[in-house]
XYZ file of C-alpha atoms in Angstrom:
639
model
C 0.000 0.000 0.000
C 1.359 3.419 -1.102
C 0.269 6.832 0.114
C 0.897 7.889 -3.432
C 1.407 6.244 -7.228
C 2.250 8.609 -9.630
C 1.869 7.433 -12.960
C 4.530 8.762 -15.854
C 7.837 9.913 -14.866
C 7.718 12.946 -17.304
C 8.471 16.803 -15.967
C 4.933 16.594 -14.722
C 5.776 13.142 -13.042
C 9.001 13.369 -11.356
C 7.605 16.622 -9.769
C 4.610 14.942 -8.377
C 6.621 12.062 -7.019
C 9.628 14.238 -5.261
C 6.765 16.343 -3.794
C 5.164 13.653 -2.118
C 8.010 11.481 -0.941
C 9.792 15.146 0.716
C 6.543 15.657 2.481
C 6.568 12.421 4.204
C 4.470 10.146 1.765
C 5.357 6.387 0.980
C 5.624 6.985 -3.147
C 5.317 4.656 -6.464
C 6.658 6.405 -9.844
C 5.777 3.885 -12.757
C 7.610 5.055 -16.194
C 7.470 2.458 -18.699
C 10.640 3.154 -19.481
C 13.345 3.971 -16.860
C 15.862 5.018 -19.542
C 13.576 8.370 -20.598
C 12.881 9.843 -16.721
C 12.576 13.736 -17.700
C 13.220 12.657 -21.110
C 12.911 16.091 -23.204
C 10.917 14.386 -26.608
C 10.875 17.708 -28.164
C 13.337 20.810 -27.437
C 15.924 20.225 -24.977
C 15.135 23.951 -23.387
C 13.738 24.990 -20.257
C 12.307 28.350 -19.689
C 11.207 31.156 -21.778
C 8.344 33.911 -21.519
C 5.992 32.691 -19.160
C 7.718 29.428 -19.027
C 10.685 30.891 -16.783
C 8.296 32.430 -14.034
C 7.006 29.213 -14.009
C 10.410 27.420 -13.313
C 11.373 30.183 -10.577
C 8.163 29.470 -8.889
C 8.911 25.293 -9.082
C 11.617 26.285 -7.397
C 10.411 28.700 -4.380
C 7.880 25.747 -3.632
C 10.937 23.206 -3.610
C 10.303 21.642 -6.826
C 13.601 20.356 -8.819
C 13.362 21.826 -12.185
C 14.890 24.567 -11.471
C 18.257 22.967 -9.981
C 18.007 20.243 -12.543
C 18.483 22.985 -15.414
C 21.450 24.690 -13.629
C 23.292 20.865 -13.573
C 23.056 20.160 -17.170
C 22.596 23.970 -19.101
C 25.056 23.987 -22.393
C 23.327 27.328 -22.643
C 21.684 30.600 -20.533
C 20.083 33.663 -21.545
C 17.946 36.872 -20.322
C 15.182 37.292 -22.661
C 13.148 40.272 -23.536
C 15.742 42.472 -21.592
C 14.800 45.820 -23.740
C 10.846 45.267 -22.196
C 9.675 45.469 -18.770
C 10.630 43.344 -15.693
C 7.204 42.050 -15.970
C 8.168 40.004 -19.128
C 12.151 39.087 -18.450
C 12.687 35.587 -18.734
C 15.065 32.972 -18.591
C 15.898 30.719 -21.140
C 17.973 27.490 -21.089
C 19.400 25.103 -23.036
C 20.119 21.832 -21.708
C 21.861 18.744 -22.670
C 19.419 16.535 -23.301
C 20.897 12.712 -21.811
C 22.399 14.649 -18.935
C 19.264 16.143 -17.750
C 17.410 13.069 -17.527
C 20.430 11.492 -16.090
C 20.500 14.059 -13.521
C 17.252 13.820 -12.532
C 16.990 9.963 -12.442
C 19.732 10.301 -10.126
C 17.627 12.480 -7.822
C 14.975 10.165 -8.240
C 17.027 7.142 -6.917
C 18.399 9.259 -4.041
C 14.927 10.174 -2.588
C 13.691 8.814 0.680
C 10.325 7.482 0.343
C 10.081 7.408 -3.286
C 10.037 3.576 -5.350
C 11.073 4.233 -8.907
C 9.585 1.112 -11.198
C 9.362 0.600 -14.676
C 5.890 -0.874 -15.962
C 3.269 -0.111 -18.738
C 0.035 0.823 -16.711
C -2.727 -0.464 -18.669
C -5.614 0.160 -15.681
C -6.102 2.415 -12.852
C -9.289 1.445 -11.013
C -11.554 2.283 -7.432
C -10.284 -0.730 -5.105
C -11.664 -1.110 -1.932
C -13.483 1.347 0.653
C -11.194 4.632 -0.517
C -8.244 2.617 -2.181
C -7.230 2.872 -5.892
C -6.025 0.376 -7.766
C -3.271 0.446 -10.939
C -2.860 -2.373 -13.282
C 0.475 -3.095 -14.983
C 0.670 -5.497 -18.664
C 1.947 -8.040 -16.646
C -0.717 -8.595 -14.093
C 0.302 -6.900 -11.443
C -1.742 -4.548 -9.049
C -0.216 -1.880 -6.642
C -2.460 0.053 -4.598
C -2.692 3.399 -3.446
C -4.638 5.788 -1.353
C -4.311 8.478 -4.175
C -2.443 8.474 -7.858
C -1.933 11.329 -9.515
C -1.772 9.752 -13.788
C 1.101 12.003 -15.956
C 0.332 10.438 -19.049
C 2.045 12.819 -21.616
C 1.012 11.649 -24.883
C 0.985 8.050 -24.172
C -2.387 8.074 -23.776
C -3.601 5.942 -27.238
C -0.493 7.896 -28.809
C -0.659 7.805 -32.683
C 2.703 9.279 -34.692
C 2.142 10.502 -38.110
C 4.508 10.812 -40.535
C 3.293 12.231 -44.263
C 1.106 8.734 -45.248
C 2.532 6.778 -42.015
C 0.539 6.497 -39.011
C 1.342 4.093 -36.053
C 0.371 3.366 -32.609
C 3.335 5.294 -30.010
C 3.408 7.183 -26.830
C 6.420 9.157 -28.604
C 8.705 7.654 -31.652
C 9.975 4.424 -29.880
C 7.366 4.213 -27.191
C 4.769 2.117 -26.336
C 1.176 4.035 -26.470
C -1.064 3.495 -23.484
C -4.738 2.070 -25.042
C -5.708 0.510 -22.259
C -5.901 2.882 -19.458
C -7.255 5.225 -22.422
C -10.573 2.186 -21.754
C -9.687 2.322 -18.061
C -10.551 6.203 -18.102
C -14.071 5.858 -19.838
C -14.753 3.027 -17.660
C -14.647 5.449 -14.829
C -17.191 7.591 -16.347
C -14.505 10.294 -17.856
C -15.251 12.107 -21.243
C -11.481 12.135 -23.168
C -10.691 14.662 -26.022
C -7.716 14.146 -28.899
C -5.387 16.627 -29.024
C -1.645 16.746 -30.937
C 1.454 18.123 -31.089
C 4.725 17.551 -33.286
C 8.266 18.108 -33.163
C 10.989 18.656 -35.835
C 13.534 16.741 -37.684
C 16.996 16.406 -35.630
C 20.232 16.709 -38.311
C 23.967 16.033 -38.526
C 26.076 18.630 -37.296
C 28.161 17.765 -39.558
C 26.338 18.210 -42.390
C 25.583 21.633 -41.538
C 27.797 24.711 -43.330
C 27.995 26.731 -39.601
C 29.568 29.734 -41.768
C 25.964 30.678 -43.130
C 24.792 30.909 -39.931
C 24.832 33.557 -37.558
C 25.933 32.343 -33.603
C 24.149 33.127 -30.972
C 26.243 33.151 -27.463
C 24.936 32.798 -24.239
C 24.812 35.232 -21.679
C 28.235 36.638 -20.372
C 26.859 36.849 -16.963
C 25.745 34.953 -14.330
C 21.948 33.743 -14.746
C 20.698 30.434 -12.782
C 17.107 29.289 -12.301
C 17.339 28.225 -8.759
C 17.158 30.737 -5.717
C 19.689 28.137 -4.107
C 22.797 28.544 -5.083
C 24.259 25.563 -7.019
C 26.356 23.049 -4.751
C 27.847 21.229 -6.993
C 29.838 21.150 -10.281
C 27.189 22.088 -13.298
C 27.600 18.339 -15.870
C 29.757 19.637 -18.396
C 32.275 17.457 -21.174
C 34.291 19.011 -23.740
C 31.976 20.676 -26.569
C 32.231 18.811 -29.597
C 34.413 20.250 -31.512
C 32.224 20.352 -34.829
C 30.297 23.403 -33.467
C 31.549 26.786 -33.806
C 31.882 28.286 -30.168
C 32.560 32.017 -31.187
C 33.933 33.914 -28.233
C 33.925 32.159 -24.891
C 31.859 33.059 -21.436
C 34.223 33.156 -18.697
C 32.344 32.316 -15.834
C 30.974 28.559 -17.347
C 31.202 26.901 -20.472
C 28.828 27.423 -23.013
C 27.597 26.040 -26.750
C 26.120 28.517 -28.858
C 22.936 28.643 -30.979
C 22.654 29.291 -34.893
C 20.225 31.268 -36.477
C 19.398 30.563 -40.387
C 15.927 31.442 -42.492
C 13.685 29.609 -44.626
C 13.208 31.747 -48.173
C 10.788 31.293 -51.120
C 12.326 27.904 -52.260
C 11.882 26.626 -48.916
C 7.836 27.378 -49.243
C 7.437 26.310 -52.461
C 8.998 22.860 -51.493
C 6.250 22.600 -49.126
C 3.348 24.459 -50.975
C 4.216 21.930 -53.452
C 3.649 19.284 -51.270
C 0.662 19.984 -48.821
C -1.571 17.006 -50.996
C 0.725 14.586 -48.803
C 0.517 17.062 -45.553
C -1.426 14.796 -42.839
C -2.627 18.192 -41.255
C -4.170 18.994 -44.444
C -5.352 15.592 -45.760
C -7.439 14.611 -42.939
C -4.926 12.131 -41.595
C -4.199 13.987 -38.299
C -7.683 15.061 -36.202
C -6.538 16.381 -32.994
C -6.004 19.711 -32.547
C -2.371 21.263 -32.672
C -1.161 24.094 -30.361
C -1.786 27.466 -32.462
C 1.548 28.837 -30.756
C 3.515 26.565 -32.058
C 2.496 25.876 -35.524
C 4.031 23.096 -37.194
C 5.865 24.863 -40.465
C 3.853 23.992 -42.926
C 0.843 25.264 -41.234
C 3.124 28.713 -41.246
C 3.504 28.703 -44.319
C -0.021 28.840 -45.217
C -1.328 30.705 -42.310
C 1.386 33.413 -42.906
C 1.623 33.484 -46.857
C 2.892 37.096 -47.216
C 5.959 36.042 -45.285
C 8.973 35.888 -47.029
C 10.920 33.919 -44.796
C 10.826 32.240 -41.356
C 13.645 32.186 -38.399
C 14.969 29.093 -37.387
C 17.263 28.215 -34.525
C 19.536 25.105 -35.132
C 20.133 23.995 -31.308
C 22.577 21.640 -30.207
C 20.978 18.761 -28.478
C 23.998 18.232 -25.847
C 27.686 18.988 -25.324
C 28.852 15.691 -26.863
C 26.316 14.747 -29.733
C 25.772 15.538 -33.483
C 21.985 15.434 -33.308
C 21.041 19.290 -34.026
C 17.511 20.357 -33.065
C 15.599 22.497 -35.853
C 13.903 25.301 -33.588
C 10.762 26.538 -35.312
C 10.456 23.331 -38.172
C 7.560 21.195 -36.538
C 6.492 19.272 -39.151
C 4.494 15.671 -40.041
C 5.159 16.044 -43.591
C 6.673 12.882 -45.863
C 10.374 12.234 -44.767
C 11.296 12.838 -48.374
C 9.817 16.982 -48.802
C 11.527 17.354 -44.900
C 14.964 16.474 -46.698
C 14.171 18.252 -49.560
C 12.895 21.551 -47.545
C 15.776 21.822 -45.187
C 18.082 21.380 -48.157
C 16.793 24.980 -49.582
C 18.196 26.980 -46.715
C 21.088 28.127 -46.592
C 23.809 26.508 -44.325
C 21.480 23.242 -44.766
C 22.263 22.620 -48.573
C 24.050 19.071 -47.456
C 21.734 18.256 -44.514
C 21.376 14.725 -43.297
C 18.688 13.949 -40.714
C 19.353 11.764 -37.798
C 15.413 11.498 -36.772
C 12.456 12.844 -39.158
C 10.025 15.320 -37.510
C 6.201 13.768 -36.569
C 3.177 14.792 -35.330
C 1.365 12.474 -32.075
C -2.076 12.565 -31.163
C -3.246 11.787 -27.893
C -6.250 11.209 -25.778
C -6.549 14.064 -22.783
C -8.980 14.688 -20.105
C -10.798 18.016 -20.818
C -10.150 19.654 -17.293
C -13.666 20.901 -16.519
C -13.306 17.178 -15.057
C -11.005 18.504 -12.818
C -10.679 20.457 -9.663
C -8.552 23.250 -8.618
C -6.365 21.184 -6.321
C -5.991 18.926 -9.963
C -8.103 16.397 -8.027
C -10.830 14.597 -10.295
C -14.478 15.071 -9.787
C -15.121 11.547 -10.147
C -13.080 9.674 -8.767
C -12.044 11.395 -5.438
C -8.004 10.524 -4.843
C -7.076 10.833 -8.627
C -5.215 13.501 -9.475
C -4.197 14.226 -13.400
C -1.124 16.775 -14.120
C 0.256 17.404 -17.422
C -0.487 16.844 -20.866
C -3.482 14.543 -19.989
C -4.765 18.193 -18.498
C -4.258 19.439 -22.346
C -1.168 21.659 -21.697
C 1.666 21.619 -23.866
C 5.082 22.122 -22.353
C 7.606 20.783 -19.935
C 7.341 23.981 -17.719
C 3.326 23.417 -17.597
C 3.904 20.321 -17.006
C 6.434 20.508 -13.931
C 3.953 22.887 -12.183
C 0.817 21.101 -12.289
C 2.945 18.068 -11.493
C 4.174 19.647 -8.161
C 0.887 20.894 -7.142
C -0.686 17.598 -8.186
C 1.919 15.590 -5.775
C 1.420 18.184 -2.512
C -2.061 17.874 -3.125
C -2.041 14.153 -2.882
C 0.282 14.061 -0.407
C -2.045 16.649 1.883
C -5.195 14.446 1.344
C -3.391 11.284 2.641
C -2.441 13.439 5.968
C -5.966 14.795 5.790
C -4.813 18.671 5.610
C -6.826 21.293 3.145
C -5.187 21.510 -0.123
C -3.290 23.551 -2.319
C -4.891 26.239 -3.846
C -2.559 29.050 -5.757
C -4.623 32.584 -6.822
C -3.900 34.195 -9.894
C -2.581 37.439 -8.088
C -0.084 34.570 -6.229
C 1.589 32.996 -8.977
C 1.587 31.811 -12.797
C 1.128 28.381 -11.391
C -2.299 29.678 -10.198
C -3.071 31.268 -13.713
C -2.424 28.535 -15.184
C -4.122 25.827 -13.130
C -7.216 28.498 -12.969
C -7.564 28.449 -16.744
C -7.683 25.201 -17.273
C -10.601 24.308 -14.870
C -12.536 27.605 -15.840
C -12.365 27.573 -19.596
C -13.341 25.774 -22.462
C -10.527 24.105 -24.335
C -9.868 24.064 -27.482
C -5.841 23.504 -28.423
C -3.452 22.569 -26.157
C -2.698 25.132 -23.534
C 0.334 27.223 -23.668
C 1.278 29.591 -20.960
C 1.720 33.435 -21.538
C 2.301 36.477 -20.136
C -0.722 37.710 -21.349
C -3.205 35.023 -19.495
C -1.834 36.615 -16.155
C -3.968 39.890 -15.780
C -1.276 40.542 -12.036
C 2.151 40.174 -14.452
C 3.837 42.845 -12.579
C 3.412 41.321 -9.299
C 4.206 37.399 -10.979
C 8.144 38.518 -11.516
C 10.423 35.314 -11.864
C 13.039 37.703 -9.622
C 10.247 37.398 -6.799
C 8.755 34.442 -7.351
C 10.919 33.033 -3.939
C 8.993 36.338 -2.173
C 5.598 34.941 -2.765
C 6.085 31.322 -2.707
C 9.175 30.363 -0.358
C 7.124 30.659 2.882
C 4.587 28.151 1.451
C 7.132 26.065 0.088
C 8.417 26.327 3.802
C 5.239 25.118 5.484
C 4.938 22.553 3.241
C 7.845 20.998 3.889
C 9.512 21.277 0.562
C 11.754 24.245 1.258
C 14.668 24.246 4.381
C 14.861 26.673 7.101
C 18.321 27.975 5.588
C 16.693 28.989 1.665
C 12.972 29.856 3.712
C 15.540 32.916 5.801
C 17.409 33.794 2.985
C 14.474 34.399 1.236
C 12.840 36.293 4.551
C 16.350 38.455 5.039
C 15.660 39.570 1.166
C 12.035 40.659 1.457
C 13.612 42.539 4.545
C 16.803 44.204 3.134
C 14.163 45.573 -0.038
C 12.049 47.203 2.471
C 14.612 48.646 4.503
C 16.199 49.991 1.899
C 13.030 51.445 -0.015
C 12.363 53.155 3.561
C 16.393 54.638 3.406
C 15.676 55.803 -0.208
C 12.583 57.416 0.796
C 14.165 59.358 3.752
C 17.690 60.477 1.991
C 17.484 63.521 -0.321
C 19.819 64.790 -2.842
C 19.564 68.799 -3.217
C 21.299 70.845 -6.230
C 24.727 71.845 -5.674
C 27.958 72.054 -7.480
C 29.419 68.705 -5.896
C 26.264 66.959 -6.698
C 25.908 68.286 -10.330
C 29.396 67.739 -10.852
C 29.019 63.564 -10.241
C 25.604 63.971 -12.127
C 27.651 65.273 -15.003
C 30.520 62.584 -14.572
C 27.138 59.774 -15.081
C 25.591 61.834 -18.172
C 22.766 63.342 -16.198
C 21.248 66.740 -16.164
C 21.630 68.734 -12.899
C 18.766 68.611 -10.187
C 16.119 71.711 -10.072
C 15.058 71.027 -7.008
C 15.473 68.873 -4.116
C 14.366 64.953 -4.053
C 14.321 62.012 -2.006
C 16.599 59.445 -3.489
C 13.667 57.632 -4.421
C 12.121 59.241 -6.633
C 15.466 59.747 -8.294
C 16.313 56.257 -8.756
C 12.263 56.404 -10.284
C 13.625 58.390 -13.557
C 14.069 56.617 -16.461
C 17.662 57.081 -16.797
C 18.902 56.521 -13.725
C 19.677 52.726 -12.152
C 21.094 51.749 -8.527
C 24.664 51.439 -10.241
C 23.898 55.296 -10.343
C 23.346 55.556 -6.859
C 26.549 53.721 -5.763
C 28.472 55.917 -8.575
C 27.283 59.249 -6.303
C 27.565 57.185 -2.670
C 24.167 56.848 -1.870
C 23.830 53.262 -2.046
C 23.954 50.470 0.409
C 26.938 48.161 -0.282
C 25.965 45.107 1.059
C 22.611 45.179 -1.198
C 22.952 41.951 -3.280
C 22.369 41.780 -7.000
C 18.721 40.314 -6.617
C 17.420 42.544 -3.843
C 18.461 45.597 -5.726
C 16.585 44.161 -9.029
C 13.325 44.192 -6.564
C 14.203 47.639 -4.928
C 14.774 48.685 -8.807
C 11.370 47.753 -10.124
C 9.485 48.711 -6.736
C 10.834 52.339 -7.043
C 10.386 52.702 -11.190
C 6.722 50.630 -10.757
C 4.949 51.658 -7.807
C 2.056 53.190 -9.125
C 1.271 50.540 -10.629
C 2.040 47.944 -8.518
C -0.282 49.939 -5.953
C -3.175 49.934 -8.926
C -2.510 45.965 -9.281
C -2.868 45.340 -5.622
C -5.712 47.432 -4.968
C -7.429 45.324 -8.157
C -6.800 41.695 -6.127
C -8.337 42.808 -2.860
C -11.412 44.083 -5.232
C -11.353 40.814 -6.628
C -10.567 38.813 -3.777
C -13.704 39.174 -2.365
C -15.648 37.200 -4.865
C -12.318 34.578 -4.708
C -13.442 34.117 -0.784
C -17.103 33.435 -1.948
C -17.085 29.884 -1.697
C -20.251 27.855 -3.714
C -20.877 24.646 -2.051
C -20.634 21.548 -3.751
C -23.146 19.690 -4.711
C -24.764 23.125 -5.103
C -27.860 22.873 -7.320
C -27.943 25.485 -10.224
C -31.000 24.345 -11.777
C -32.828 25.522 -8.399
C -31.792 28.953 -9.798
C -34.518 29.540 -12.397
C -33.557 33.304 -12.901
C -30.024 31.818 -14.825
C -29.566 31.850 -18.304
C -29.974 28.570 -19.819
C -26.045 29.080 -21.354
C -24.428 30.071 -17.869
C -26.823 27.419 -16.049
C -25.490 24.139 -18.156
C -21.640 25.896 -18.479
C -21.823 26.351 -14.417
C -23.229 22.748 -14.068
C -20.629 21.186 -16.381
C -17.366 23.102 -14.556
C -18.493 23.329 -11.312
C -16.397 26.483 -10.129
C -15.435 26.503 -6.079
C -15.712 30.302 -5.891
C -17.835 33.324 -7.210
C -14.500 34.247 -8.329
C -14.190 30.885 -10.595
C -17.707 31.645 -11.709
C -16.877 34.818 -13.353
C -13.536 33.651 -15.532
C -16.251 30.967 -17.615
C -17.210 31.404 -21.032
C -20.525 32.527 -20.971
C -21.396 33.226 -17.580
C -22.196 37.340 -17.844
C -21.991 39.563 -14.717
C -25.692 39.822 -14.212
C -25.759 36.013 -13.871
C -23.164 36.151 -11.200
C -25.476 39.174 -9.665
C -28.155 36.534 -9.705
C -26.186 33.660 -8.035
C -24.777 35.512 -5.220
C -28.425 36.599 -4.609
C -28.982 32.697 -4.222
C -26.157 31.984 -2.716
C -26.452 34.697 -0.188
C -30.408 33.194 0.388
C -28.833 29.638 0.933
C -26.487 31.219 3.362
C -29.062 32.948 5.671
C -31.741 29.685 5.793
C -28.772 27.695 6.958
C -27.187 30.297 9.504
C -31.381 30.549 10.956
């Protein structure tokens, strides 16, 4: 008998399982193949817009994402850094063996935690409040929850131009029966797909008609901890151009070539044998990230496409071919990549496919990632419709403490969208209709400027902390940071800076105009030109600030207005979050709702007011109308 069985050891997987087994819970991870733990099927990159806050906050909860990039990066940069701190993001790219390596590792050191390989063909109520898993062998574990990271095992089909076959990924068994298990247990299940380029020779590829792309020549890390020990590294192979090195790590570079007209021509030529456009694929593909034929036609007045040719590790030749999904024939992928420049003498090493896969439309699903129907199952991942190993990781974690808190009987989970991207995300999925697999953006979260991946360990160490998940040593350092920004906001605020001819003669030495009056330091360091390095340049700034707690003091000085605006929107908001709607409550007893909003509240079942209002369909007077009910229910049970 396990406390937990976690199903898949994908991102989502392997975050679900450590979660558990750190919070005190006997743990099961079934893979049904222990050779691909964390295996990255598609681009061997972590991070990204969106996908970076994301990581940060894995971390600041005590996830291992974060710490699993920093071992095995080939590659780190800052994105977006001409935009607002709302939208910097990291981006990694790993070597792809070594960070499933790593991770397995971390997997096999883990108190608590069983790591077994098996195909799961059933999962199943067992006795009383016990659930069951099958294996294709015949054997049964048991569990008093199991949280199922399918991926795209889940009656997996890859498609290749006229070639279709049964796969959970290209080499993998795909997962039919616990597909049947699922509808035996009452669940509705969508089909959904997603695709991934061809992989080519590095040497085959002319690097000189590229242009390299270095990684950063500072220090960047996920993790809030600081790394303890050696980052995996080999000597790069030496058939990629390294251009001018980092001196603080090692680092491969990325190249940068174009499609042009030949290139869409190859394929405009060819879209009769195009599975997306023959009928042959009928799941739906993420819209952003379009395989490139779909690009092709969807963007027709574009003369030519960006795509990033991304060493897959420190050691191999296998290149990936950023921004080239594709499904079509193996023949018209050779022939396309050969029209590019740098790519006239390509070889591929593995075509590109498209997979479909079954999913569980989340209105199934609670906010804790808990089913509705079958209390104690938990789904994370793509069998939530999400695409992405970032998505992935965090419903994954929140999935495994939310098991983990129902076998010690505390009250789950629950992250708000002014808390964390985690929350956006996991909010989304159980409030809206969906139609393509999910992608995290900046744009979903409506609080961005309070979500910042250089605070996330601000809002989400302490939970991490009373979870369990995070020591008392990263929980303080995170507490003496949120201390040292305040303090020294307060110092700026109190310290002034009045014209004279010593101070206009340092302004002058940094470029700036004199002062016309006299201001607090504060709302110096507010105008546009002016930094904290500015500060310390005239000797008003506090030495021992570290790098990240001046970031925060940066962006809470330049943004306060409207951080102030943001805040003062969630505690409008969070009064309709705290409105909790029983369950089991009755919406056809409401005769006053609009037949739309009535059958869309009845089908997603939303926790709080606030849940009610983010469906599609539901209008503000028909939330008027159900906290009038709600608020009559109330009062006849209080009398």
């Amino acid at each position: 008998m396990y406390d937990v069985i976690v199903i898949g050891a994908g991102h989502a997987g392997c975050e679900a399982a450590l979660a558990a087994a750190r919070m005190g819970c006997r743990t099961l991870l079934l893979t049904m193949n222990l050779d691909n733990v964390a295996l990255m099927p598609c681009n061997p990159s972590i991070g990204g817009p969106a996908k970076g806050h994301l990581v940060r906050e894995i971390d600041a909860l005590g996830g291992e994402m974060a710490r699993n990039t920093d071992r095995t990066f080939i590659q780190i940069r800052m994105l977006n850094t001409g935009k607002g701190p709302a939208v910097q993001a990291l981006r990694a790219q790993c070597d792809k063996k070594l960070y499933s390596i790593s991770m397995k590792h971390t997997l096999e050191q883990q108190p608590n935690l069983d790591l077994k390989q098996a195909l799961v063909e059933e999962a199943a109520r067992g006795d009383g409040s016990v659930l069951t898993v099958k294996t294709n062998t015949g054997w049964t574990y048991e569990g008093k929850t199991v949280v199922l990271t399918t991926g795209t095992s889940l009656a997996g089909r890859v498609i290749v131009g006229e070639t279709a076959y049964p796969a959970g990924r290209a080499g993998e068994f795909a997962a039919y029966g616990l597909s049947q298990s699922l509808r035996g247990l009452g669940f509705t299940l969508g089909r959904l797909k997603t695709g991934t380029p061809p992989r080519i020779n590095a040497r085959s590829i002319d690097f000189s008609k590229a242009t390299l792309h270095r990684g950063s020549d500072v220090p960047l890390y996920f993790s809030f901890s600081p790394l303890q020990e050696q980052p995996f590294s080999a000597p790069p192979n030496p058939v990629y151009p390294l251009g001018k090195p980092t001196a603080w790590r090692q680092q491969l570079p990325c190249y940068l070539v174009y499609t042009n007209e030949r290139t869409h021509q190859t394929i405009r030529a060819n879209l009769h044998r195009a599975p997306l456009f023959t009928g042959l694929i009928r799941g739906v593909g993420p819209r952003y990230c379009p395989s490139i034929e779909d690009k092709v036609v969807r963007f027709a007045d574009k003369a030519a496409h960006g795509l990033f040719l991304e060493p897959e590790g420190w050691e191999t030749n296998e290149v990936y071919v950023q921004g080239a999904n594709t499904s079509l024939p193996e023949d018209v992928q050779l022939a396309m990549l050969r029209t590019i420049p740098a790519l006239e003498n390509a070889e591929m090493m593995r075509v590109g496919y498209a997979i479909e896969y079954d999913y569980v439309p989340p209105s199934q699903t609670s906010a804790t990632l808990e089913s509705k129907l079958v209390p104690g199952l938990f789904f994370a991942g793509q069998i939530n419709g999400t695409s992405g190993y970032e998505e992935a990781a965090g419903q994954g974690l929140i999935a495994g403490i939310n098991a983990a808190l129902k076998v010690k009987g505390r009250p789950p989970l629950i992250l708000r969208r002014d808390q964390a991207y985690i929350g956006v995300m996991i909010d989304d999925l159980v409030t809206r209709e969906l139609t393509e697999p999910y992608r995290l953006l900046t744009s979903r979260a409506e609080y961005r400027l309070l979500l910042r991946q250089g605070n996330a360990d601000l809002r989400l160490t302490p939970i991490g902390h009373s979870l369990g998940l995070v020591s008392d040593e990263l929980h303080q350092s995170a507490e003496r940071k949120r201390e040292a920004v305040a303090a020294e906001l307060k110092r700026l605020g109190k310290a002034h800076f009045s014209p004279g001819d010593k101070l206009d003669s340092l302004l002058a030495g940094h470029h700036l105009p004199p002062l016309e009056r006299s201001v607090s330091a504060l709302e110096f360091l507010r105008r546009p030109e002016v930094d904290y390095g500015v500060l310390n340049g005239l000797g008003f700034g506090e030495p021992g600030l570290g790098p990240d707690a001046v970031e925060q003091v940066e962006i809470e000085a330049k943004y306060e207005g409207y951080i102030e605006r943001q805040l003062a929107e969630v505690e409008r908001v969070r009064r309709l979050e705290e409105r909790a709607i029983p369950e089991g409550f009755d919406y056809g007893a409401v005769s006053s709702l609009r037949t739309e909003a009535r059958e869309r509240l009845k089908r997603f079942r939303p926790a709080t007011l606030g849940q009610a209002t983010r469906i599609y369909g539901v209008t503000p007077s028909d939330i008027a109308i159900l906290m009038v009910h709600l608020e009559r229910v109330r009062s006849t049970r209080s009398a």
